[in-house]
Amino acid sequence: MEIFIRPTYDEMSRVAAQEVASILNTKPNAVFGMATGSTPLGVYRELVRMHQEGKLDFSQVTTFNLDEYVGLPVTHPQSYHQFMFEHFFQHVNIPKQNIYIPSGTTSNYLAFCQWYEDRIQECGGIDLQILGIGSDGHIAFNEPGSSLSSRTRLKTLARQTIDDNARFFDRRDDVPVYAITMGIGTILDARKILLLANGRQKATAIARAIEGPMTSMITASGLQMHPTVKVFLDDEAASELMMRDYYDWLEEKRPGAPS
Ligand code: PGA
């Protein structure tokens, strides 16, 4: 894993967005794995800005979102369909038919999950997967205990996740209990992975994911198995890392490394 730590959320978001932009600039028809939640908002804002300035063209891009709540219609203000439209898709030029988000209202979840996996393959696989992390160490809705080789499936949310996400709903009881989510195995198939975290409330999860033993209790730790993960953090999210000095040293020395 390569770890990039910046003093603020805005700086962290800017360098992470540069990473997405450089992939798009070398591969105009890239396939991106998209994440929801408050963490990637800064990256999306940056990408939208670059697009509006004419520096980024999404016209050949395909996207697959990580997850969706079960039971929320696509028009529900808290559905991830709505979130992605509001914060990203309505502002860039990705063709509608190239946007894939798991269905939270299908009548056959098993068949839908298989179709979603197949569709990712048929589109050539994901070039870059963007991820946030939950305070319980989850990525997508792969809650503690999820198999590190899991695939897209229906998942019951942990109480912690429901508590964390209750801030977006009128009442805690309104938070859906089930979600459809890519698995850890699905995520690990992406060619590159970009993990984002900011804020003190993510520091423990980040330390355990990056420096702890690999365990299904912290599903983000499964990323240790992937050869090309870049992690973008602000100072607060990095505050429990034991090897912080080393990560800063690596970043400083990387440009001078022999090729
Ligand atoms: P957040 O959620 O970005 O809103 O903190 C992250 C997650 O639960 O994966």
XYZ file of N, CA and C and ligand atoms in Angstrom:
786
model
N 0.847 -1.198 0.000
C 0.000 0.000 0.000
C 0.877 1.241 0.000
N 0.456 2.238 -0.753
C 1.147 3.524 -0.685
C 0.241 4.486 0.084
N 0.806 5.133 1.082
C -0.001 5.982 1.966
C 0.357 7.456 1.731
N -0.649 8.261 1.464
C -0.436 9.690 1.241
C -1.224 10.462 2.295
N -0.515 11.223 3.120
C -1.182 11.934 4.221
C -1.077 13.443 3.983
N -2.210 14.110 4.094
C -2.246 15.556 3.890
C -2.879 16.215 5.120
N -2.532 17.480 5.376
C -3.041 18.130 6.596
C -4.564 18.252 6.626
N -5.183 18.483 5.487
C -6.630 18.745 5.510
C -7.380 17.840 4.531
N -8.699 17.808 4.743
C -9.582 17.034 3.869
C -9.506 17.543 2.426
N -9.485 18.864 2.270
C -9.466 19.423 0.914
C -8.191 19.034 0.168
N -7.059 19.093 0.861
C -5.789 18.722 0.195
C -5.775 17.232 -0.133
N -6.258 16.440 0.797
C -6.343 14.992 0.566
C -7.224 14.700 -0.658
N -8.350 15.401 -0.746
C -9.281 15.174 -1.861
C -8.653 15.589 -3.189
N -7.889 16.674 -3.159
C -7.263 17.152 -4.395
C -6.248 16.151 -4.942
N -5.379 15.607 -4.079
C -4.380 14.657 -4.591
C -5.037 13.348 -5.036
N -6.099 12.947 -4.325
C -6.790 11.722 -4.729
C -7.473 11.914 -6.085
N -8.059 13.100 -6.293
C -8.722 13.378 -7.576
C -7.707 13.382 -8.723
N -6.492 13.843 -8.441
C -5.441 13.817 -9.467
C -5.165 12.390 -9.928
N -5.226 11.487 -8.995
C -5.006 10.067 -9.285
C -6.084 9.548 -10.251
N -7.334 9.890 -9.975
C -8.440 9.476 -10.848
C -8.239 10.114 -12.230
N -7.891 11.410 -12.234
C -7.725 12.139 -13.495
C -6.605 11.524 -14.333
N -5.520 11.115 -13.697
C -4.400 10.591 -14.487
C -4.783 9.248 -15.123
N -5.610 8.466 -14.448
C -6.067 7.212 -15.063
C -6.979 7.509 -16.252
N -7.882 8.459 -16.065
C -8.808 8.813 -17.153
C -8.050 9.395 -18.350
N -7.008 10.152 -18.073
C -6.246 10.749 -19.169
C -5.430 9.723 -19.951
N -5.054 8.616 -19.296
C -4.316 7.589 -20.048
C -5.278 6.552 -20.643
N -6.477 6.439 -20.071
C -7.458 5.478 -20.598
C -8.838 6.144 -20.627
N -9.191 6.790 -21.742
C -10.448 7.554 -21.808
C -11.696 6.696 -21.575
N -11.597 5.376 -21.855
C -12.773 4.518 -21.633
C -12.621 3.697 -20.352
N -11.994 4.296 -19.341
C -11.766 3.600 -18.064
C -13.088 3.189 -17.420
N -13.006 2.115 -16.632
C -14.146 1.662 -15.831
C -13.834 2.009 -14.378
N -14.685 2.829 -13.775
C -14.452 3.267 -12.393
C -15.453 2.614 -11.439
N -14.964 2.200 -10.301
C -15.828 1.739 -9.215
C -16.091 2.925 -8.301
N -17.354 3.251 -8.083
C -17.706 4.470 -7.348
C -18.198 4.150 -5.939
N -17.922 5.086 -5.031
C -18.347 4.935 -3.638
C -19.264 6.084 -3.255
N -20.154 5.838 -2.299
C -20.995 6.909 -1.748
C -20.486 7.253 -0.348
N -21.241 8.055 0.378
C -20.818 8.482 1.722
C -20.213 9.868 1.662
N -19.935 10.421 2.824
C -19.430 11.799 2.855
C -17.964 11.881 2.432
N -17.200 10.801 2.612
C -15.757 10.856 2.343
C -15.390 11.226 0.896
N -15.971 10.582 -0.127
C -15.519 10.882 -1.497
C -16.074 12.186 -2.076
N -16.895 12.916 -1.304
C -17.514 14.130 -1.864
C -16.487 15.131 -2.373
N -15.375 15.283 -1.639
C -14.341 16.231 -2.047
C -13.696 15.820 -3.363
N -13.485 14.527 -3.547
C -12.913 14.024 -4.804
C -13.894 14.285 -5.950
N -15.176 14.005 -5.713
C -16.169 14.232 -6.772
C -16.232 15.720 -7.136
N -16.148 16.568 -6.117
C -16.186 18.017 -6.369
C -15.023 18.430 -7.283
N -13.845 17.896 -6.979
C -12.650 18.204 -7.773
C -12.797 17.707 -9.211
N -13.307 16.493 -9.362
C -13.467 15.912 -10.702
C -14.468 16.733 -11.513
N -15.543 17.140 -10.863
C -16.551 17.968 -11.531
C -15.921 19.291 -11.969
N -15.123 19.888 -11.079
C -14.459 21.160 -11.409
C -13.559 20.982 -12.640
N -12.752 19.908 -12.639
C -11.856 19.673 -13.778
C -12.658 19.462 -15.064
N -13.786 18.762 -14.943
C -14.638 18.545 -16.120
C -15.193 19.874 -16.617
N -15.662 20.709 -15.688
C -16.254 21.992 -16.093
C -15.216 22.927 -16.702
N -13.958 22.744 -16.304
C -12.882 23.555 -16.905
C -12.380 22.952 -18.218
N -13.024 21.881 -18.645
C -12.663 21.269 -19.930
C -11.438 20.369 -19.865
N -11.015 20.003 -18.639
C -9.793 19.204 -18.507
C -10.068 17.709 -18.394
N -11.308 17.327 -18.193
C -11.616 15.901 -18.053
C -12.866 15.560 -18.845
N -12.747 14.508 -19.661
C -13.873 14.077 -20.481
C -14.303 12.679 -20.040
N -15.553 12.560 -19.609
C -16.063 11.278 -19.111
C -16.924 10.564 -20.165
N -16.885 11.011 -21.418
C -17.862 10.521 -22.396
C -17.721 9.039 -22.743
N -16.544 8.449 -22.436
C -16.390 7.010 -22.727
C -16.295 6.168 -21.454
N -16.524 6.806 -20.315
C -16.349 6.133 -19.023
C -17.545 5.235 -18.696
N -17.254 4.146 -17.982
C -18.302 3.293 -17.405
C -18.086 3.281 -15.897
N -19.188 3.266 -15.135
C -19.046 3.215 -13.668
C -19.900 2.105 -13.071
N -19.378 1.538 -11.994
C -20.128 0.565 -11.185
C -20.085 1.032 -9.739
N -21.237 1.268 -9.142
C -21.234 1.636 -7.727
C -21.118 0.412 -6.829
N -20.569 0.665 -5.647
C -20.315 -0.431 -4.709
C -21.584 -1.051 -4.140
N -22.574 -0.209 -3.831
C -23.669 -0.738 -3.015
C -24.924 0.132 -3.106
N -26.008 -0.398 -2.582
C -27.281 0.340 -2.509
C -28.112 -0.261 -1.374
N -28.884 0.598 -0.730
C -29.819 0.128 0.299
C -30.935 -0.688 -0.331
N -31.362 -1.721 0.356
C -32.513 -2.497 -0.106
C -33.795 -1.808 0.346
N -34.713 -1.683 -0.588
C -36.039 -1.181 -0.239
C -36.255 0.288 -0.553
N -35.195 1.038 -0.826
C -35.388 2.449 -1.163
C -35.555 2.601 -2.673
N -36.646 3.243 -3.103
C -36.769 3.491 -4.543
C -35.650 4.424 -5.012
N -35.304 4.374 -6.291
C -34.178 5.176 -6.788
C -34.380 6.675 -6.541
N -35.637 7.099 -6.404
C -35.913 8.531 -6.205
C -35.857 8.941 -4.727
N -35.686 7.973 -3.821
C -35.620 8.313 -2.392
C -34.396 9.198 -2.146
N -34.550 10.283 -1.371
C -33.414 11.206 -1.181
C -32.172 10.532 -0.594
N -32.329 9.438 0.134
C -31.157 8.777 0.724
C -30.689 7.556 -0.059
N -31.329 7.301 -1.218
C -30.834 6.167 -2.014
C -29.487 6.555 -2.609
N -28.645 5.585 -2.856
C -27.334 5.891 -3.430
C -27.449 6.277 -4.904
N -28.551 5.857 -5.544
C -28.832 6.346 -6.903
C -28.939 7.873 -6.868
N -29.731 8.353 -5.920
C -29.975 9.788 -5.799
C -28.689 10.532 -5.429
N -27.951 9.955 -4.489
C -26.684 10.557 -4.025
C -25.724 10.745 -5.201
N -25.573 9.711 -5.986
C -24.601 9.776 -7.088
C -25.038 10.771 -8.155
N -26.349 10.803 -8.401
C -26.857 11.746 -9.397
C -26.600 13.174 -8.927
N -26.954 13.423 -7.671
C -26.854 14.777 -7.123
C -25.405 15.276 -7.049
N -24.499 14.400 -6.596
C -23.134 14.862 -6.327
C -22.162 14.656 -7.476
N -22.534 13.810 -8.423
C -21.564 13.544 -9.478
C -22.176 13.416 -10.871
N -23.059 12.449 -11.063
C -23.467 12.114 -12.432
C -24.139 13.281 -13.177
N -24.923 14.082 -12.470
C -25.601 15.180 -13.192
C -24.616 16.264 -13.637
N -23.392 16.244 -13.089
C -22.430 17.307 -13.393
C -21.381 16.910 -14.434
N -21.334 15.635 -14.808
C -20.327 15.191 -15.776
C -21.020 14.518 -16.962
N -20.234 14.090 -17.952
C -20.844 13.598 -19.199
C -20.690 12.094 -19.400
N -20.951 11.342 -18.330
C -20.945 9.879 -18.488
C -22.274 9.466 -19.136
N -22.228 8.696 -20.246
C -23.501 8.282 -20.859
C -24.343 7.481 -19.854
N -25.628 7.799 -19.813
C -26.545 7.169 -18.843
C -26.443 5.639 -18.835
N -26.329 5.089 -20.072
C -26.327 3.618 -20.173
C -25.027 2.991 -19.657
N -24.033 3.823 -19.367
C -22.755 3.300 -18.832
C -22.691 3.359 -17.309
N -23.795 3.776 -16.684
C -23.803 3.926 -15.215
C -24.533 2.739 -14.598
N -23.823 2.008 -13.743
C -24.418 0.854 -13.069
C -24.396 1.076 -11.563
N -25.562 0.902 -10.941
C -25.681 0.994 -9.475
C -26.540 -0.202 -9.057
N -26.151 -0.934 -8.014
C -26.973 -2.081 -7.637
C -28.429 -1.665 -7.398
N -29.336 -2.557 -7.751
C -30.760 -2.286 -7.549
C -31.158 -2.662 -6.133
N -31.790 -1.729 -5.450
C -32.304 -2.019 -4.117
C -33.748 -2.455 -4.152
N -34.281 -2.631 -5.373
C -35.709 -2.971 -5.473
C -35.961 -4.130 -6.440
N -34.919 -4.888 -6.745
C -35.122 -6.016 -7.667
C -36.036 -7.067 -7.008
N -36.686 -7.874 -7.841
C -37.539 -8.925 -7.256
C -36.742 -10.210 -7.057
N -35.499 -10.236 -7.577
C -34.681 -11.447 -7.440
C -33.231 -11.050 -7.146
N -32.890 -10.963 -5.869
C -31.563 -10.457 -5.488
C -30.434 -11.361 -5.946
N -30.655 -12.664 -5.834
C -29.609 -13.614 -6.216
C -29.240 -13.436 -7.694
N -30.266 -13.398 -8.533
C -30.036 -13.257 -9.980
C -29.429 -11.892 -10.282
N -29.895 -10.861 -9.585
C -29.364 -9.523 -9.843
C -27.860 -9.467 -9.516
N -27.484 -10.045 -8.376
C -26.073 -9.987 -7.938
C -25.172 -10.687 -8.954
N -25.632 -11.814 -9.479
C -24.845 -12.529 -10.485
C -24.722 -11.694 -11.767
N -25.845 -11.063 -12.138
C -25.843 -10.211 -13.329
C -24.852 -9.060 -13.155
N -24.815 -8.490 -11.965
C -23.931 -7.343 -11.699
C -22.468 -7.780 -11.824
N -22.146 -8.924 -11.247
C -20.784 -9.466 -11.354
C -20.423 -9.703 -12.828
N -21.358 -10.312 -13.564
C -21.107 -10.617 -14.983
C -20.913 -9.333 -15.786
N -21.707 -8.337 -15.468
C -21.646 -7.063 -16.205
C -20.275 -6.403 -16.016
N -19.747 -6.475 -14.798
C -18.419 -5.893 -14.530
C -17.381 -6.590 -15.426
N -17.477 -7.896 -15.484
C -16.543 -8.661 -16.323
C -16.683 -8.284 -17.797
N -17.950 -8.241 -18.254
C -18.205 -7.941 -19.671
C -17.697 -6.553 -20.068
N -17.639 -5.662 -19.096
C -17.139 -4.301 -19.377
C -15.621 -4.232 -19.229
N -14.991 -5.369 -19.014
C -13.527 -5.405 -18.968
C -12.931 -5.321 -17.573
N -13.778 -5.337 -16.539
C -13.274 -5.241 -15.162
C -13.061 -3.798 -14.757
N -12.938 -3.576 -13.469
C -12.816 -2.206 -12.940
C -11.349 -1.775 -12.956
N -11.075 -0.630 -13.569
C -9.700 -0.102 -13.614
C -9.319 0.528 -12.287
N -10.220 1.304 -11.728
C -9.929 1.969 -10.451
C -11.162 1.931 -9.567
N -11.007 1.368 -8.390
C -12.106 1.331 -7.423
C -11.862 2.380 -6.348
N -12.807 3.287 -6.175
C -12.742 4.289 -5.097
C -13.462 3.721 -3.872
N -12.847 3.877 -2.698
C -13.439 3.341 -1.462
C -13.368 4.350 -0.329
N -14.407 4.366 0.514
C -14.317 4.977 1.837
C -14.151 3.828 2.828
N -14.201 4.129 4.095
C -14.113 3.062 5.108
C -15.079 3.401 6.236
N -15.755 2.401 6.769
C -16.659 2.630 7.902
C -15.872 2.653 9.209
N -16.476 3.195 10.251
C -15.770 3.229 11.539
C -15.561 1.815 12.092
N -16.311 0.831 11.569
C -16.080 -0.570 11.971
C -15.133 -1.280 11.002
N -14.487 -0.514 10.134
C -13.496 -1.104 9.221
C -14.074 -1.700 7.959
N -15.371 -1.469 7.714
C -15.949 -2.058 6.493
C -15.566 -1.264 5.251
N -15.546 -1.939 4.110
C -15.510 -1.271 2.812
C -16.747 -1.744 2.050
N -17.368 -0.828 1.312
C -18.739 -1.031 0.831
C -19.569 -1.448 2.050
N -20.502 -2.395 1.914
C -21.254 -2.826 3.100
C -20.766 -4.201 3.555
N -19.469 -4.446 3.398
C -18.898 -5.704 3.878
C -18.586 -5.551 5.362
N -19.581 -5.891 6.164
C -19.499 -5.691 7.602
C -18.538 -6.697 8.236
N -18.116 -6.441 9.484
C -17.209 -7.377 10.152
C -17.739 -8.816 10.065
N -16.847 -9.717 9.722
C -17.230 -11.125 9.571
C -17.463 -11.523 8.125
N -17.526 -10.538 7.225
C -17.717 -10.866 5.801
C -16.489 -11.611 5.283
N -16.715 -12.601 4.477
C -15.596 -13.332 3.875
C -14.737 -12.394 3.040
N -13.435 -12.577 3.138
C -12.537 -11.736 2.350
C -12.551 -12.145 0.877
N -13.245 -13.210 0.532
C -13.410 -13.530 -0.897
C -14.877 -13.415 -1.328
N -15.679 -12.690 -0.556
C -17.109 -12.559 -0.875
C -17.330 -11.836 -2.209
N -18.465 -12.126 -2.821
C -18.859 -11.473 -4.081
C -20.103 -10.619 -3.830
N -20.624 -10.012 -4.877
C -21.819 -9.168 -4.759
C -22.983 -9.987 -4.183
N -23.619 -9.427 -3.150
C -24.667 -10.176 -2.467
C -25.510 -9.260 -1.576
N -26.576 -9.843 -1.030
C -27.408 -9.132 -0.068
C -26.747 -9.222 1.302
N -26.734 -8.128 2.036
C -26.016 -8.108 3.307
C -26.873 -7.427 4.369
N -26.840 -7.933 5.580
C -27.519 -7.275 6.700
C -26.550 -6.282 7.325
N -26.971 -5.048 7.503
C -26.073 -4.021 8.045
C -25.833 -4.233 9.536
N -24.632 -3.877 9.981
C -24.308 -3.939 11.405
C -24.995 -2.778 12.129
N -25.270 -2.966 13.408
C -25.911 -1.887 14.186
C -25.080 -0.612 14.127
N -23.745 -0.777 14.196
C -22.839 0.381 14.148
C -23.039 1.191 12.867
N -23.198 0.478 11.747
C -23.387 1.158 10.461
C -24.724 1.893 10.437
N -25.749 1.244 10.987
C -27.068 1.881 11.037
C -26.981 3.143 11.894
N -26.276 3.055 13.029
C -26.085 4.244 13.888
C -25.338 5.340 13.129
N -24.237 4.952 12.447
C -23.426 5.934 11.721
C -24.228 6.632 10.632
N -25.102 5.870 9.973
C -25.828 6.432 8.817
C -27.155 7.073 9.198
N -27.560 6.940 10.476
C -28.842 7.497 10.926
C -28.876 9.009 10.748
N -27.676 9.655 10.731
C -27.644 11.116 10.592
C -28.247 11.599 9.271
N -28.313 10.721 8.290
C -28.857 11.119 6.995
C -30.377 10.932 6.901
N -30.961 10.243 7.877
C -32.397 9.932 7.833
C -33.128 10.704 8.935
N -34.449 10.864 8.782
C -35.224 11.576 9.805
C -35.164 10.835 11.136
N -35.315 9.507 11.080
C -35.297 8.698 12.308
C -34.388 7.498 12.098
N -33.780 7.002 13.204
C -32.910 5.832 13.111
C -33.655 4.651 12.483
N -34.959 4.530 12.834
C -35.758 3.404 12.335
C -35.951 3.458 10.819
N -35.673 4.600 10.217
C -35.833 4.716 8.762
C -34.640 4.148 8.001
N -33.512 3.923 8.694
C -32.319 3.409 7.995
C -32.597 1.962 7.580
N -32.425 1.649 6.302
C -32.661 0.255 5.886
C -31.732 -0.709 6.631
N -32.204 -1.926 6.829
C -31.427 -2.930 7.559
C -30.594 -3.772 6.583
N -31.012 -3.813 5.328
C -30.336 -4.645 4.334
C -29.768 -3.778 3.205
N -28.747 -4.302 2.592
C -28.156 -3.612 1.439
C -27.669 -4.663 0.458
N -27.439 -4.221 -0.760
C -26.805 -5.080 -1.747
C -25.417 -4.480 -1.954
N -24.395 -5.314 -1.924
C -23.035 -4.778 -1.943
C -22.077 -5.669 -2.728
N -21.140 -5.028 -3.406
C -20.014 -5.800 -3.959
C -19.312 -6.474 -2.786
N -18.724 -7.635 -3.047
C -17.977 -8.327 -2.002
C -16.522 -7.876 -1.959
N -15.790 -8.366 -0.969
C -14.360 -8.040 -0.890
C -13.630 -8.665 -2.090
N -14.048 -9.866 -2.471
C -13.439 -10.502 -3.645
C -13.675 -9.683 -4.905
N -14.882 -9.136 -5.035
C -15.206 -8.290 -6.200
C -14.291 -7.067 -6.206
N -14.142 -6.448 -5.049
C -13.322 -5.227 -4.936
C -11.858 -5.539 -5.245
N -11.381 -6.680 -4.741
C -9.971 -7.030 -4.949
C -9.653 -7.338 -6.412
N -10.682 -7.592 -7.227
C -10.456 -7.823 -8.663
C -10.143 -6.532 -9.424
N -10.413 -5.370 -8.817
C -10.118 -4.095 -9.499
C -8.610 -3.982 -9.719
N -8.224 -3.346 -10.839
C -6.786 -3.247 -11.134
C -6.072 -2.326 -10.160
N -6.743 -1.234 -9.812
C -6.172 -0.311 -8.827
C -7.256 0.056 -7.828
N -6.811 0.374 -6.627
C -7.764 0.738 -5.568
C -7.307 2.019 -4.891
N -8.264 2.861 -4.614
C -7.983 4.131 -3.954
C -8.848 4.188 -2.693
N -8.227 4.150 -1.537
C -8.954 4.181 -0.263
C -8.820 5.565 0.357
N -9.964 6.137 0.740
C -9.987 7.498 1.299
C -10.506 7.468 2.728
N -9.916 8.282 3.594
C -10.494 8.438 4.939
C -10.076 9.778 5.517
N -11.014 10.394 6.201
C -10.703 11.651 6.891
C -11.402 11.660 8.248
N -10.842 12.424 9.163
C -11.488 12.613 10.459
C -11.021 11.631 11.512
N -11.059 12.112 12.757
C -10.603 11.346 13.915
C -11.380 10.031 14.078
N -12.673 10.068 13.687
C -13.529 8.877 13.902
C -13.137 7.703 13.001
N -12.232 7.938 12.040
C -11.786 6.840 11.171
C -10.385 6.352 11.543
N -9.734 6.989 12.522
C -8.321 6.696 12.797
C -8.077 5.240 13.214
N -8.934 4.710 14.084
C -8.730 3.328 14.551
C -8.942 2.339 13.407
N -10.017 2.542 12.659
C -10.303 1.631 11.535
C -9.151 1.654 10.534
N -8.617 2.842 10.260
C -7.518 2.961 9.291
C -6.258 2.252 9.813
N -5.931 2.457 11.077
C -4.732 1.812 11.634
C -4.874 0.288 11.581
N -6.067 -0.186 11.907
C -6.268 -1.648 11.900
C -6.270 -2.202 10.471
N -6.813 -1.431 9.533
C -6.868 -1.904 8.138
C -5.473 -1.970 7.518
N -4.634 -0.964 7.825
C -3.340 -0.862 7.150
C -2.248 -1.617 7.893
N -2.289 -1.518 9.227
C -1.168 -2.068 10.009
C -1.548 -3.271 10.853
N -2.827 -3.546 10.947
C -3.255 -4.681 11.769
C -3.116 -5.974 10.992
N -3.388 -7.093 11.647
C -3.406 -8.363 10.909
C -4.593 -8.378 9.946
N -4.465 -9.152 8.871
C -5.575 -9.266 7.937
C -6.649 -10.134 8.592
N -7.850 -9.587 8.660
C -8.923 -10.312 9.336
C -10.277 -9.900 8.784
N -11.195 -10.855 8.739
C -12.537 -10.528 8.260
C -13.273 -9.641 9.268
N -12.700 -9.432 10.447
C -13.325 -8.525 11.420
C -13.119 -7.056 11.019
N -12.086 -6.809 10.217
C -11.858 -5.464 9.644
C -11.724 -5.720 8.150
N -12.840 -5.651 7.431
C -12.780 -6.159 6.054
C -11.839 -5.333 5.174
N -11.611 -4.049 5.532
C -10.662 -3.242 4.750
C -9.250 -3.812 4.835
N -8.959 -4.615 5.843
C -7.618 -5.204 5.938
C -7.365 -6.181 4.797
N -8.433 -6.663 4.154
C -8.284 -7.531 2.985
C -7.539 -6.836 1.852
N -7.534 -5.500 1.880
C -6.820 -4.736 0.833
C -5.318 -4.982 0.904
N -4.824 -5.489 2.027
C -3.386 -5.802 2.133
C -2.966 -6.847 1.098
N -3.950 -7.598 0.599
C -3.671 -8.629 -0.410
C -3.535 -8.051 -1.821
N -3.930 -6.793 -1.985
C -3.960 -6.214 -3.331
C -2.641 -5.514 -3.637
N -2.094 -5.703 -4.857
C -0.777 -5.129 -5.144
C -0.749 -3.622 -5.383
N -1.875 -3.000 -5.734
C -1.816 -1.562 -6.061
C -2.939 -0.781 -5.372
N -2.748 -0.553 -4.090
C -3.693 0.263 -3.322
C -3.012 1.572 -2.950
N -3.677 2.679 -3.220
C -3.199 3.974 -2.732
C -4.192 4.478 -1.689
N -3.660 4.895 -0.552
C -4.510 5.344 0.550
C -4.295 6.841 0.738
N -5.376 7.608 0.731
C -5.293 9.059 0.917
C -5.979 9.424 2.225
N -5.232 10.060 3.118
C -5.735 10.351 4.463
C -5.496 11.809 4.816
N -6.335 12.338 5.719
C -5.963 13.608 6.330
C -5.237 13.273 7.645
N -4.659 14.300 8.264
C -3.873 14.073 9.476
C -4.651 13.330 10.562
N -5.920 13.689 10.718
C -6.704 13.078 11.798
C -6.912 11.587 11.565
N -7.243 11.217 10.344
C -7.462 9.794 10.049
C -6.161 9.003 10.163
N -5.021 9.701 10.005
C -3.710 9.026 10.076
C -3.159 8.996 11.501
N -3.918 9.552 12.459
C -3.337 9.824 13.783
C -3.011 8.580 14.602
N -3.518 7.414 14.232
C -3.179 6.205 15.006
C -2.220 5.283 14.264
N -1.683 5.736 13.159
C -0.742 4.896 12.404
C 0.613 4.868 13.120
N 1.139 3.686 13.340
C 2.432 3.554 14.029
C 3.592 3.946 13.120
N 3.404 3.748 11.813
C 4.506 3.917 10.856
C 4.413 5.240 10.100
N 3.701 6.191 10.655
C 3.475 7.480 9.977
C 4.768 8.094 9.417
N 5.824 8.112 10.243
C 7.086 8.724 9.790
C 7.610 8.026 8.537
N 7.487 6.726 8.535
C 7.980 5.944 7.396
C 7.185 6.264 6.130
N 5.844 6.410 6.259
C 5.025 6.709 5.076
C 5.406 8.071 4.486
N 5.651 9.044 5.358
C 6.064 10.367 4.885
C 7.428 10.282 4.207
N 8.326 9.518 4.805
C 9.678 9.309 4.255
C 9.599 8.669 2.873
N 8.750 7.636 2.764
C 8.574 6.950 1.463
C 8.100 7.920 0.396
N 7.132 8.751 0.745
C 6.598 9.678 -0.248
C 7.668 10.667 -0.700
N 8.496 11.093 0.267
C 9.562 12.036 -0.038
C 10.615 11.394 -0.958
N 10.920 10.134 -0.697
C 12.014 9.467 -1.427
C 11.567 8.826 -2.747
N 10.251 8.632 -2.926
C 9.761 7.906 -4.088
C 10.220 8.492 -5.423
N 10.171 9.818 -5.606
C 10.569 10.374 -6.911
C 12.028 10.054 -7.281
N 12.898 9.853 -6.272
C 14.301 9.601 -6.564
C 14.643 8.127 -6.719
N 13.647 7.245 -6.572
C 13.942 5.806 -6.643
C 14.351 5.418 -8.056
N 15.353 4.548 -8.209
C 15.757 4.141 -9.551
C 14.606 3.419 -10.253
N 14.463 3.681 -11.547
C 13.343 3.045 -12.264
C 13.798 1.728 -12.871
P -18.679 7.976 5.185
O -19.008 6.423 5.055
O -17.830 8.327 4.001
O -20.004 8.660 5.154
O -17.943 8.164 6.467
C -17.971 5.548 4.721
C -18.461 4.108 4.760
O -19.295 3.755 5.608
O -17.986 3.314 3.930
